[in-house]
Short mmCIF file of C-alpha atoms and ligand atoms in Angstrom, two decimals:
data_model
loop_
_atom_site.label_atom_id
_atom_site.label_comp_id
_atom_site.label_asym_id
_atom_site.label_seq_id
_atom_site.Cartn_x
_atom_site.Cartn_y
_atom_site.Cartn_z
CA UNK T 227 15.74 -13.98 4.59
CA UNK T 228 13.24 -11.71 2.88
CA UNK T 229 15.29 -11.19 -0.21
CA UNK T 230 14.31 -11.41 -3.82
CA UNK T 231 15.57 -10.55 -7.20
CA UNK T 232 14.23 -7.22 -8.17
CA UNK T 233 13.35 -6.64 -11.80
CA UNK T 234 14.32 -3.41 -13.43
CA UNK T 235 14.58 -2.33 -17.02
CA UNK T 236 12.06 -2.40 -19.79
CA UNK T 237 9.00 -4.50 -19.12
CA UNK T 238 6.00 -5.01 -21.30
CA UNK T 239 6.79 -2.80 -24.27
CA UNK T 240 4.33 -4.90 -26.19
CA UNK T 241 1.62 -6.03 -23.87
CA UNK T 242 1.06 -9.49 -25.25
CA UNK T 243 4.65 -10.36 -26.04
CA UNK T 244 6.51 -8.43 -23.42
CA UNK T 245 10.23 -8.78 -23.43
CA UNK T 246 12.02 -8.39 -20.16
CA UNK T 247 15.53 -7.22 -19.54
CA UNK T 248 16.32 -8.26 -16.07
CA UNK T 249 18.90 -6.60 -13.93
CA UNK T 250 19.07 -8.48 -10.71
CA UNK T 251 19.43 -6.38 -7.67
CA UNK T 252 18.72 -7.79 -4.28
CA UNK T 253 16.27 -5.93 -2.11
CA UNK T 254 13.95 -6.72 0.72
CA UNK T 255 10.49 -8.05 -0.06
CA UNK T 256 8.11 -5.15 0.67
CA UNK T 257 4.81 -5.33 2.49
CA UNK T 258 1.94 -4.65 0.12
CA UNK T 259 -1.19 -2.73 1.05
CA UNK T 260 -3.94 -2.37 -1.51
CA UNK T 261 -6.61 0.12 -0.41
CA UNK T 262 -9.71 -0.31 -2.55
CA UNK T 263 -12.35 2.39 -2.26
CA UNK T 264 -15.93 1.78 -3.35
CA UNK T 265 -17.53 4.11 -5.93
CA UNK T 266 -14.92 6.82 -5.40
CA UNK T 267 -14.80 9.07 -8.47
CA UNK T 268 -11.82 10.42 -10.36
CA UNK T 269 -12.77 13.92 -9.25
CA UNK T 270 -13.65 13.07 -5.64
CA UNK T 271 -10.21 13.62 -4.11
CA UNK T 272 -8.47 16.97 -4.08
CA UNK T 273 -5.20 15.82 -5.63
CA UNK T 274 -7.12 14.85 -8.78
CA UNK T 275 -9.38 17.83 -9.09
CA UNK T 276 -9.65 21.20 -7.48
CA UNK T 277 -13.14 20.33 -6.26
CA UNK T 278 -15.01 21.17 -3.12
CA UNK T 279 -13.73 18.26 -1.05
CA UNK T 280 -10.37 18.26 0.73
CA UNK T 281 -8.65 14.90 1.17
CA UNK T 282 -5.37 15.78 2.90
CA UNK T 283 -4.27 12.23 3.72
CA UNK T 284 -4.72 10.97 0.17
CA UNK T 285 -3.09 14.12 -1.20
CA UNK T 286 -0.07 13.68 1.09
CA UNK T 287 0.33 10.06 -0.01
CA UNK T 288 0.11 11.15 -3.65
CA UNK T 289 2.75 13.80 -2.99
CA UNK T 290 5.08 11.15 -1.61
CA UNK T 291 4.40 8.71 -4.41
CA UNK T 292 3.22 8.32 -7.96
CA UNK T 293 -0.19 9.60 -9.04
CA UNK T 294 -1.55 7.90 -12.16
CA UNK T 295 -3.87 9.90 -14.42
CA UNK T 296 -4.69 7.09 -16.85
CA UNK T 297 -5.32 4.04 -14.64
CA UNK T 298 -8.43 1.93 -14.98
CA UNK T 299 -10.46 -0.62 -13.14
CA UNK T 300 -11.85 -3.32 -15.40
CA UNK T 301 -15.55 -2.69 -14.88
CA UNK T 302 -18.00 0.05 -13.99
CA UNK T 303 -19.38 -2.01 -11.08
CA UNK T 304 -17.98 -3.77 -8.05
CA UNK T 305 -18.14 -7.54 -8.41
CA UNK T 306 -16.53 -7.77 -11.86
CA UNK T 307 -13.83 -5.22 -10.96
CA UNK T 308 -12.97 -7.12 -7.79
CA UNK T 309 -12.98 -10.44 -9.62
CA UNK T 310 -10.51 -9.13 -12.22
CA UNK T 311 -8.36 -7.41 -9.62
CA UNK T 312 -7.91 -10.55 -7.53
CA UNK T 313 -7.66 -13.13 -10.32
CA UNK T 314 -5.99 -11.20 -13.14
CA UNK T 315 -8.75 -12.41 -15.45
CA UNK T 316 -11.37 -10.24 -17.14
CA UNK T 317 -14.64 -10.96 -15.35
CA UNK T 318 -16.72 -10.89 -18.54
CA UNK T 319 -15.08 -14.19 -19.48
CA UNK T 320 -16.96 -15.86 -16.63
CA UNK T 321 -20.73 -16.13 -16.27
CA UNK T 322 -22.21 -15.02 -12.96
CA UNK T 323 -19.73 -12.24 -12.23
CA UNK T 324 -22.23 -9.36 -12.33
CA UNK T 325 -23.29 -7.45 -9.17
CA UNK T 326 -23.94 -10.25 -6.67
CA UNK T 327 -26.71 -10.49 -4.09
CA UNK T 328 -25.64 -10.94 -0.48
CA UNK T 329 -26.43 -14.66 -0.42
CA UNK T 330 -24.50 -15.61 -3.59
CA UNK T 331 -22.10 -18.53 -3.52
CA UNK T 332 -18.36 -17.97 -3.97
CA UNK T 333 -17.49 -17.07 -7.56
CA UNK T 334 -13.74 -17.50 -7.11
CA UNK T 335 -13.52 -21.19 -6.39
CA UNK T 336 -10.72 -22.94 -4.48
CA UNK T 337 -7.93 -23.80 -6.88
CA UNK T 338 -8.20 -20.54 -8.81
CA UNK T 339 -5.05 -18.44 -8.46
CA UNK T 340 -5.46 -15.03 -6.88
CA UNK T 341 -3.11 -12.23 -5.85
CA UNK T 342 -3.44 -13.63 -2.33
CA UNK T 343 -2.60 -17.26 -3.17
CA UNK T 344 0.32 -16.09 -5.31
CA UNK T 345 1.73 -13.87 -2.56
CA UNK T 346 1.14 -16.57 0.04
CA UNK T 347 3.32 -18.89 -2.03
CA UNK T 348 5.92 -16.14 -2.09
CA UNK T 349 5.99 -16.20 1.71
CA UNK T 350 3.57 -13.40 2.49
CA UNK T 351 0.98 -13.42 5.26
CA UNK T 352 -2.20 -12.36 3.53
CA UNK T 353 -5.34 -10.64 4.80
CA UNK T 354 -8.51 -9.07 3.49
CA UNK T 355 -10.48 -6.55 5.52
CA UNK T 356 -13.65 -4.84 4.33
CA UNK T 357 -16.02 -5.31 1.43
CA UNK T 358 -15.92 -8.74 -0.24
CA UNK T 359 -18.79 -8.95 -2.79
CA UNK T 360 -17.42 -12.07 -4.48
CA UNK T 361 -19.88 -14.53 -2.95
CA UNK T 362 -19.37 -17.05 -0.17
CA UNK T 363 -20.03 -20.71 0.41
CA UNK T 364 -20.97 -23.58 -1.88
CA UNK T 365 -23.66 -23.72 -4.57
CA UNK T 366 -26.83 -22.49 -2.88
CA UNK T 367 -24.97 -19.94 -0.76
CA UNK T 368 -23.32 -19.85 2.65
CA UNK T 369 -24.47 -21.30 5.95
CA UNK T 370 -24.61 -18.08 7.98
CA UNK T 371 -24.91 -20.00 11.23
CA UNK T 372 -22.14 -22.49 10.63
CA UNK T 373 -18.82 -22.65 8.89
CA UNK T 374 -18.66 -20.37 5.87
CA UNK T 375 -16.71 -22.24 3.26
CA UNK T 376 -15.41 -21.69 0.62
CA UNK T 377 -14.46 -18.11 1.29
CA UNK T 378 -11.36 -15.90 1.25
CA UNK T 379 -9.36 -18.46 3.28
CA UNK T 380 -9.80 -21.00 0.50
CA UNK T 381 -8.34 -18.76 -2.18
CA UNK T 382 -5.21 -17.57 -0.46
CA UNK T 383 -6.11 -15.27 2.42
CA UNK T 384 -4.75 -16.24 5.84
CA UNK T 385 -7.10 -13.82 7.55
CA UNK T 386 -10.38 -12.12 6.69
CA UNK T 387 -12.74 -9.70 8.34
CA UNK T 388 -15.36 -8.89 5.76
CA UNK T 389 -18.69 -7.38 4.82
CA UNK T 390 -20.14 -10.29 2.80
CA UNK T 391 -21.48 -8.20 -0.11
CA UNK T 392 -22.24 -4.47 0.23
CA UNK T 393 -23.48 -2.16 2.96
CA UNK T 394 -26.91 -1.98 1.35
CA UNK T 395 -27.35 -5.76 1.10
CA UNK T 396 -28.33 -8.17 3.86
CA UNK T 397 -27.02 -9.80 5.97
CA UNK T 398 -25.70 -6.71 7.80
CA UNK T 399 -23.03 -8.62 9.69
CA UNK T 400 -19.26 -9.01 9.55
CA UNK T 401 -17.57 -12.32 8.95
CA UNK T 402 -14.27 -13.09 10.63
CA UNK T 403 -12.50 -16.01 9.04
CA UNK T 404 -15.14 -18.69 8.71
CA UNK T 405 -17.86 -17.38 11.05
CA UNK T 406 -20.26 -14.50 11.44
CA UNK T 407 -18.62 -12.29 14.07
CA UNK T 408 -20.44 -11.92 17.44
CA UNK T 409 -23.25 -14.28 16.47
CA UNK T 410 -25.37 -15.71 19.28
CA UNK T 411 -26.17 -19.32 18.29
CA UNK T 412 -29.51 -19.00 20.07
CA UNK T 413 -30.52 -16.30 17.56
CA UNK T 414 -29.71 -17.74 14.14
CA UNK T 415 -29.60 -15.65 10.97
CA UNK T 416 -31.95 -16.22 8.09
CA UNK T 417 -31.48 -14.48 4.74
CA UNK T 418 -33.71 -14.48 1.69
CA UNK T 419 -33.56 -12.40 -1.47
CA UNK T 420 -36.96 -13.45 -2.81
CA UNK T 421 -39.38 -13.20 0.06
CA UNK T 422 -39.70 -11.82 3.52
CA UNK T 423 -38.41 -14.00 6.35
CA UNK T 424 -39.22 -13.41 10.03
CA UNK T 425 -41.10 -10.36 11.23
CA UNK T 426 -38.61 -7.51 11.09
CA UNK T 427 -40.17 -4.44 9.51
CA UNK T 428 -39.39 -3.47 5.94
CA UNK T 429 -38.92 -0.05 4.36
CA UNK T 430 -41.91 -0.71 2.15
CA UNK T 431 -44.32 -1.54 4.98
CA UNK T 432 -42.97 0.75 7.68
CA UNK T 433 -41.30 3.80 6.14
CA UNK T 434 -42.03 5.75 9.35
CA UNK T 435 -39.29 3.70 11.04
CA UNK T 436 -36.56 4.84 8.66
CA UNK T 437 -33.78 7.30 9.40
CA UNK T 438 -32.71 7.17 5.74
CA UNK T 439 -35.28 6.65 3.01
CA UNK T 440 -34.71 4.85 -0.27
CA UNK T 441 -34.99 6.79 -3.52
CA UNK T 442 -35.17 3.61 -5.59
CA UNK T 443 -35.04 -0.05 -4.55
CA UNK T 444 -33.65 -0.63 -1.03
CA UNK T 445 -37.09 -1.07 0.59
CA UNK T 446 -36.70 -4.48 2.15
CA UNK T 447 -35.60 -5.38 5.70
CA UNK T 448 -34.82 -2.44 7.98
CA UNK T 449 -31.56 -2.75 9.91
CA UNK T 450 -30.34 0.17 12.05
CA UNK T 451 -33.09 2.41 10.66
CA UNK T 452 -32.06 1.82 7.04
CA UNK T 453 -33.94 -0.44 4.65
CA UNK T 454 -31.76 -2.73 2.51
CA UNK T 455 -31.75 -4.99 -0.51
CA UNK T 456 -32.90 -8.44 0.63
CA UNK T 457 -34.65 -9.81 3.69
CA UNK T 458 -33.10 -11.02 6.91
CA UNK T 459 -33.98 -11.87 10.45
CA UNK T 460 -32.01 -13.02 13.50
CA UNK T 461 -28.38 -12.46 14.44
CA UNK T 462 -29.18 -9.30 16.44
CA UNK T 463 -25.92 -9.36 18.40
CA UNK T 464 -23.94 -9.55 15.15
CA UNK T 465 -25.54 -6.63 13.30
CA UNK T 466 -23.19 -3.87 12.30
CA UNK T 467 -23.81 -0.22 13.11
CA UNK T 468 -23.36 1.72 9.87
CA UNK T 469 -21.91 4.74 11.69
CA UNK T 470 -19.09 2.54 12.99
CA UNK T 471 -18.19 0.48 9.91
CA UNK T 472 -15.20 2.63 8.93
CA UNK T 473 -13.88 2.60 12.50
CA UNK T 474 -14.33 -1.15 12.88
CA UNK T 475 -12.70 -2.18 9.64
CA UNK T 476 -9.90 0.39 9.88
CA UNK T 477 -9.02 -0.87 13.35
CA UNK T 478 -9.02 -4.48 12.08
CA UNK T 479 -6.72 -3.45 9.23
CA UNK T 480 -4.39 -1.63 11.65
CA UNK T 481 -4.35 -4.68 13.93
CA UNK T 482 -3.47 -6.95 11.01
CA UNK T 483 -0.54 -4.68 10.15
CA UNK T 484 0.68 -4.54 13.75
CA UNK T 485 0.45 -8.30 14.20
CA UNK T 486 2.34 -9.02 11.01
CA UNK T 487 4.90 -6.26 11.09
CA UNK T 488 7.90 -8.57 11.42
CA UNK T 489 7.43 -10.46 8.16
CA UNK T 490 6.16 -9.51 4.71
CA UNK T 491 2.41 -9.14 4.55
CA UNK T 492 -0.24 -8.38 1.96
CA UNK T 493 -3.30 -6.47 3.10
CA UNK T 494 -6.27 -5.96 0.79
CA UNK T 495 -8.24 -3.26 2.57
CA UNK T 496 -11.53 -2.77 0.74
CA UNK T 497 -13.49 0.01 2.38
CA UNK T 498 -17.26 0.30 2.49
CA UNK T 499 -16.87 4.04 1.90
CA UNK T 500 -18.10 5.69 -0.24
CA UNK T 501 -20.86 3.23 -1.23
CA UNK T 502 -24.49 3.62 -0.14
CA UNK T 503 -25.87 3.75 2.43
CA UNK T 504 -23.63 6.74 3.18
CA UNK T 505 -23.72 6.96 6.94
CA UNK T 506 -20.70 8.82 8.28
CA UNK T 507 -19.50 8.54 11.84
CA UNK T 508 -20.42 11.55 13.98
CA UNK T 509 -16.86 12.83 13.64
CA UNK T 510 -17.47 13.43 9.93
CA UNK T 511 -21.22 14.09 9.82
CA UNK T 512 -21.89 17.55 8.43
CA UNK T 513 -18.18 18.29 7.96
CA UNK T 514 -18.01 18.36 4.17
CA UNK T 515 -20.92 20.72 3.58
CA UNK T 516 -21.99 18.31 0.86
CA UNK T 517 -24.14 15.98 2.88
CA UNK T 518 -23.35 12.34 3.65
CA UNK T 519 -21.69 11.64 0.28
CA UNK T 520 -19.08 14.30 0.96
CA UNK T 521 -18.78 13.29 4.61
CA UNK T 522 -17.95 9.67 3.76
CA UNK T 523 -15.23 10.87 1.38
CA UNK T 524 -13.69 12.60 4.41
CA UNK T 525 -14.16 9.35 6.35
CA UNK T 526 -12.42 7.38 3.59
CA UNK T 527 -9.56 9.88 3.63
CA UNK T 528 -9.33 9.38 7.40
CA UNK T 529 -9.10 5.58 6.94
CA UNK T 530 -6.26 6.02 4.46
CA UNK T 531 -4.55 8.34 6.94
CA UNK T 532 -4.82 5.75 9.74
CA UNK T 533 -3.24 3.04 7.61
CA UNK T 534 -0.40 5.31 6.50
CA UNK T 535 0.14 6.53 10.07
CA UNK T 536 0.39 2.93 11.27
CA UNK T 537 2.96 2.07 8.62
CA UNK T 538 5.01 5.18 9.29
CA UNK T 539 4.94 4.88 13.07
CA UNK T 540 6.02 1.23 12.87
CA UNK T 541 8.93 2.44 10.74
CA UNK T 542 7.76 0.34 7.83
CA UNK T 543 7.61 3.27 5.41
CA UNK T 544 10.52 2.07 3.30
CA UNK T 545 9.41 -1.54 3.52
CA UNK T 546 5.84 -1.04 2.37
CA UNK T 547 4.23 -0.31 -0.95
CA UNK T 548 0.79 1.29 -0.60
CA UNK T 549 -1.69 1.46 -3.46
CA UNK T 550 -4.94 3.45 -3.28
CA UNK T 551 -7.58 3.06 -5.98
CA UNK T 552 -11.32 2.49 -6.53
CA UNK T 553 -13.52 -0.33 -7.85
CA UNK T 554 -15.53 1.87 -10.21
CA UNK T 555 -16.50 5.45 -10.87
CA UNK T 556 -18.88 7.68 -8.96
CA UNK T 557 -22.65 7.85 -8.70
CA UNK T 558 -24.62 10.55 -6.94
CA UNK T 559 -28.08 9.05 -6.30
CA UNK T 560 -27.51 5.32 -5.84
CA UNK T 561 -30.78 4.51 -4.16
CA UNK T 562 -31.13 6.55 -0.95
CA UNK T 563 -32.41 10.07 -0.34
CA UNK T 564 -29.17 11.24 1.23
CA UNK T 565 -29.03 14.77 -0.22
CA UNK T 566 -26.16 13.83 -2.51
CA UNK T 567 -27.93 15.42 -5.48
CA UNK T 568 -29.17 18.49 -3.64
CA UNK T 569 -25.83 19.30 -1.99
CA UNK T 570 -23.49 18.47 -4.85
CA UNK T 571 -23.02 22.13 -5.81
CA UNK T 572 -20.16 22.57 -8.28
CA UNK T 573 -18.37 19.37 -7.22
CA UNK T 574 -17.70 17.03 -10.14
CA UNK T 575 -17.39 13.46 -8.85
CA UNK T 576 -15.96 12.17 -12.15
CA UNK T 577 -13.75 15.24 -12.67
CA UNK T 578 -13.43 15.96 -16.38
CA UNK T 579 -14.78 12.55 -17.44
CA UNK T 580 -18.15 11.63 -18.91
CA UNK T 581 -20.45 9.12 -17.21
CA UNK T 582 -19.82 7.35 -13.94
CA UNK T 583 -20.61 4.10 -12.19
CA UNK T 584 -22.59 1.76 -14.53
CA UNK T 585 -21.27 3.62 -17.58
CA UNK T 586 -19.22 2.64 -20.61
CA UNK T 587 -17.76 6.13 -20.66
CA UNK T 588 -14.50 6.66 -18.85
CA UNK T 589 -16.14 8.16 -15.77
CA UNK T 590 -17.14 4.57 -14.97
CA UNK T 591 -13.70 3.04 -15.20
CA UNK T 592 -10.90 5.60 -15.07
CA UNK T 593 -10.06 5.79 -11.40
CA UNK T 594 -7.70 7.42 -8.97
CA UNK T 595 -4.55 5.35 -8.58
CA UNK T 596 -1.76 6.28 -6.20
CA UNK T 597 1.32 4.23 -5.33
CA UNK T 598 3.79 5.09 -2.61
CA UNK T 599 6.98 3.23 -1.81
CA UNK T 600 9.41 5.47 -0.06
CA UNK T 601 12.93 5.22 -1.41
CA UNK T 602 11.88 3.12 -4.40
CA UNK T 603 9.27 5.22 -6.19
CA UNK T 604 10.18 8.74 -7.21
CA UNK T 605 7.31 11.11 -6.43
CA UNK T 606 5.50 12.47 -9.45
CA UNK T 607 2.70 11.72 -11.86
CA UNK T 608 2.39 9.07 -14.54
CA UNK T 609 0.19 9.27 -17.62
CA UNK T 610 0.92 5.66 -18.55
CA UNK T 611 -2.09 3.53 -19.47
CA UNK T 612 -2.52 1.08 -16.62
CA UNK T 613 -5.15 -1.52 -15.74
CA UNK T 614 -5.95 -3.06 -12.36
CA UNK T 615 -5.97 -6.46 -14.09
CA UNK T 616 -2.17 -6.11 -14.25
CA UNK T 617 -1.69 -5.75 -10.51
CA UNK T 618 -1.46 -9.52 -10.11
CA UNK T 619 1.37 -10.10 -12.60
CA UNK T 620 3.15 -6.93 -11.53
CA UNK T 621 3.09 -7.93 -7.86
CA UNK T 622 4.19 -11.44 -8.74
CA UNK T 623 7.24 -9.92 -10.36
CA UNK T 624 7.79 -7.75 -7.30
CA UNK T 625 7.54 -10.77 -5.01
CA UNK T 626 9.79 -12.89 -7.22
CA UNK T 627 7.00 -15.42 -7.64
CA UNK T 628 6.51 -16.69 -11.16
CA UNK T 629 2.88 -16.92 -12.28
CA UNK T 630 1.81 -20.44 -13.20
CA UNK T 631 0.50 -20.70 -16.80
CA UNK T 632 -3.14 -20.82 -15.71
CA UNK T 633 -2.84 -17.90 -13.28
CA UNK T 634 -3.80 -14.35 -14.22
CA UNK T 635 -4.75 -15.11 -17.85
CA UNK T 636 -5.21 -11.41 -18.66
CA UNK T 637 -2.58 -10.01 -16.31
CA UNK T 638 0.68 -8.54 -17.60
CA UNK T 639 3.75 -7.56 -15.73
CA UNK T 640 3.89 -3.75 -15.64
CA UNK T 641 5.94 -3.51 -12.48
CA UNK T 642 8.18 -0.91 -14.06
CA UNK T 643 5.19 1.26 -14.85
CA UNK T 644 3.78 0.73 -11.36
CA UNK T 645 7.08 1.85 -9.84
CA UNK T 646 7.43 4.79 -12.22
CA UNK T 647 10.52 3.42 -13.95
CA UNK T 648 8.80 3.35 -17.31
CA UNK T 649 6.17 5.60 -18.82
CA UNK T 650 5.33 3.03 -21.44
CA UNK T 651 2.09 1.53 -20.22
CA UNK T 652 -0.30 -0.81 -21.92
CA UNK T 653 -1.01 -0.39 -25.60
CA UNK T 654 -4.63 -1.34 -25.02
CA UNK T 655 -6.98 -2.41 -22.28
CA UNK T 656 -10.53 -3.67 -22.05
CA UNK T 657 -13.27 -2.14 -19.91
CA UNK T 658 -16.69 -3.54 -19.08
CA UNK T 659 -19.56 -1.08 -19.07
CA UNK T 660 -23.23 -1.82 -18.53
CA UNK T 661 -23.93 -5.56 -18.73
CA UNK T 662 -21.32 -7.31 -20.79
CA UNK T 663 -20.77 -4.47 -23.23
CA UNK T 664 -17.05 -3.88 -23.72
CA UNK T 665 -14.93 -0.89 -24.55
CA UNK T 666 -11.31 -0.77 -25.56
CA UNK T 667 -8.79 1.94 -25.06
CA UNK T 668 -5.96 1.64 -27.59
CA UNK T 669 -3.39 4.39 -27.58
CA UNK T 670 -5.44 7.59 -27.75
CA UNK T 671 -8.56 5.85 -29.03
CA UNK T 672 -11.51 4.67 -27.04
CA UNK T 673 -13.95 2.36 -28.78
CA UNK T 674 -17.33 1.46 -27.28
CA UNK T 675 -19.23 -1.49 -28.69
CA UNK T 676 -22.70 -0.80 -30.02
CA UNK T 677 -25.39 -1.87 -27.61
CA UNK T 678 -29.06 -1.67 -26.82
CA UNK T 679 -30.37 -0.36 -23.59
CA UNK T 680 -31.20 3.09 -22.31
CA UNK T 681 -28.76 5.95 -22.84
CA UNK T 682 -29.59 7.27 -19.40
CA UNK T 683 -30.11 5.04 -16.39
CA UNK T 684 -33.13 6.86 -15.08
CA UNK T 685 -32.84 6.18 -11.35
CA UNK T 686 -29.19 7.13 -11.02
CA UNK T 687 -29.23 9.66 -13.87
CA UNK T 688 -26.08 8.07 -15.33
CA UNK T 689 -25.12 8.32 -18.97
CA UNK T 690 -24.65 4.64 -19.74
CA UNK T 691 -22.74 4.98 -23.01
CA UNK T 692 -25.29 2.73 -24.73
CA UNK T 693 -25.65 3.50 -28.42
CA UNK T 694 -26.85 1.26 -31.26
CA UNK T 695 -23.94 2.65 -33.33
CA UNK T 696 -20.25 1.97 -32.68
CA UNK T 697 -18.55 4.81 -30.85
CA UNK T 698 -14.98 5.98 -31.27
CA UNK T 699 -13.44 8.85 -29.36
CA UNK T 700 -10.02 10.39 -29.45
CA UNK T 701 -9.29 10.69 -25.74
CA UNK T 702 -6.31 12.93 -26.30
CA UNK T 703 -8.40 15.59 -28.02
CA UNK T 704 -11.73 14.68 -26.49
CA UNK T 705 -11.29 13.30 -22.97
CA UNK T 706 -14.97 13.90 -22.33
CA UNK T 707 -16.05 11.51 -25.13
CA UNK T 708 -18.40 13.99 -26.76
CA UNK T 709 -17.41 13.71 -30.40
CA UNK T 710 -18.01 10.27 -31.93
CA UNK T 711 -15.57 9.97 -34.83
CA UNK T 712 -16.24 6.31 -35.72
CA UNK T 713 -17.59 7.04 -39.20
CA UNK T 714 -14.53 9.19 -40.06
CA UNK T 715 -12.09 6.47 -38.97
CA UNK T 716 -13.26 3.14 -40.43
CA UNK T 717 -9.74 1.69 -40.43
CA UNK T 718 -9.23 2.34 -36.72
CA UNK T 719 -12.68 0.92 -35.97
CA UNK T 720 -11.86 -2.21 -37.98
CA UNK T 721 -8.49 -2.69 -36.26
CA UNK T 722 -10.00 -2.28 -32.82
CA UNK T 723 -13.02 -4.51 -33.44
CA UNK T 724 -10.68 -7.20 -34.80
CA UNK T 725 -8.52 -6.87 -31.69
CA UNK T 726 -11.56 -7.11 -29.43
CA UNK T 727 -12.77 -10.19 -31.28
CA UNK T 728 -9.41 -11.85 -30.83
CA UNK T 729 -9.26 -10.96 -27.13
CA UNK T 730 -12.72 -12.45 -26.64
CA UNK T 731 -12.18 -15.58 -28.68
CA UNK T 732 -8.73 -16.50 -27.39
CA UNK T 733 -10.10 -16.80 -23.87
CA UNK T 734 -6.97 -15.18 -22.46
CA UNK T 735 -4.50 -12.51 -23.43
CA UNK T 736 -1.32 -13.44 -21.55
CA UNK T 737 0.68 -15.96 -23.54
C1 NG6 B 141 -27.46 -1.77 -7.54
C2 NG6 B 141 -28.08 -1.01 -6.37
C3 NG6 B 141 -27.06 0.02 -5.92
C4 NG6 B 141 -25.74 -0.64 -5.59
C5 NG6 B 141 -25.26 -1.45 -6.78
C6 NG6 B 141 -24.01 -2.22 -6.51
C7 NG6 B 141 -30.52 -0.85 -6.46
C8 NG6 B 141 -31.70 -0.10 -6.96
N1 NG6 B 141 -29.32 -0.36 -6.76
O1 NG6 B 141 -28.33 -2.76 -7.98
O2 NG6 B 141 -27.55 0.73 -4.82
O3 NG6 B 141 -25.86 -1.47 -4.48
O4 NG6 B 141 -26.24 -2.38 -7.16
O5 NG6 B 141 -22.96 -1.36 -6.36
O6 NG6 B 141 -30.68 -1.86 -5.80
S1 NG6 B 141 -21.50 -1.93 -6.45
O7 NG6 B 141 -20.62 -0.78 -6.30
O8 NG6 B 141 -21.35 -2.86 -5.37
O9 NG6 B 141 -21.37 -2.55 -7.77
CA1 CA B 142 -18.48 -0.05 -6.33
#
């Protein structure tokens, strides 16, 4: 029965008032796999830059599909990018969507439409495996020893196997559906982000116990020889082993695919790689010549390869659309002494772009974006302007599931761009840099709001893009955002600031 009306033709010529010419053509509803890397830079994979690292699996996928050069996440950090990705709403519209601690309550509340709830309505079986970082549980945070609710299952996911926040934040345990996996009830978990709980050593008190030392922050409870952000105790049988995280979550993702191969499924596979702490499995340790940061890029590439291999060997190649992208740009020193700086050599994590994670410059938000759908997407590259906030509306079109008026308030249907049938992408998009400071890309222009704050984030050595003056760059001539031409182009600045004001004040952009 898995049939739907497939939309072709011109979609979204004007982002806010898109007209759609629909040619109905019946095809099978494809499986959808969204692979979301963490902190992977535009220049970190070999099909985007002739750098030091080789990523054969990602390159092969790009060769079989469409490689976007002008695709963007919505924010230069994880939580807001993930919020926008799943809800189709810019995160800066909602308070409390900055980088969350590991004991935060759920920020996407039951009742809010997500890609998962929309696809579930369309008949998909939905799963999330990997990094969550969108909070769990009610106000006050989750009950780690009981039922964890609300969580992914309350916003549309049938299945979840997740890292609650990040690899560097406690608790260092996986959650499967509503419970901490492998928890011994006789050894309950306690988590605190303000003060020490229990008597486990911390990086601050017992640095001699560490196998990886912090460079900044990350000096609280030691788990598996690595000190983290936050304090925890208990739950020994449930603790993850960092060296095995990629193996564990990849095998859960593969299992989800195998178990659901008969009917359409949606898998959101959000890897821990290449976030800190960068602890590669032995198979990858030392293999990149660039230290752990390079090694976990190889590990990420392996994970992508395993997913693709599973799809291809189950003969689902033509029935499955696979997207690979990242939540934000790259950072070299993100808080551990892992030789990333020393061994970087000539590798450029952000490729030709300026800035990186935490930055208003494009290195923070222009990301790799690859889509493969054998038989439906013609291999090639696309320079169309594309935003991850549009994945929701585009997939709803693909699944033949109309978005309700309240769903995806900033998400537009660019299915034709996603599938390479149109090169006419967005006319503009909004990006969130440090804090709530916004940037807009409109046509060739990039405008960055004036803002206080340091120009360089000292610990990570990132150029933040903060400037008390408005910044305007012509990305076509100046991709590296070096030449601020705001004062020479007052009309453009006025048009863009007016547009930004309207986008902010209207509370939504999709009509
Ligand atoms: C920062 C952490 C950094 C990383 C980041 C979140 C410190 C000093 N730095 O606060 O290591 O965890 O938060 O990264 O604690 S993200 O990709 O999940 O947004
Ligand atoms: Ca991230």
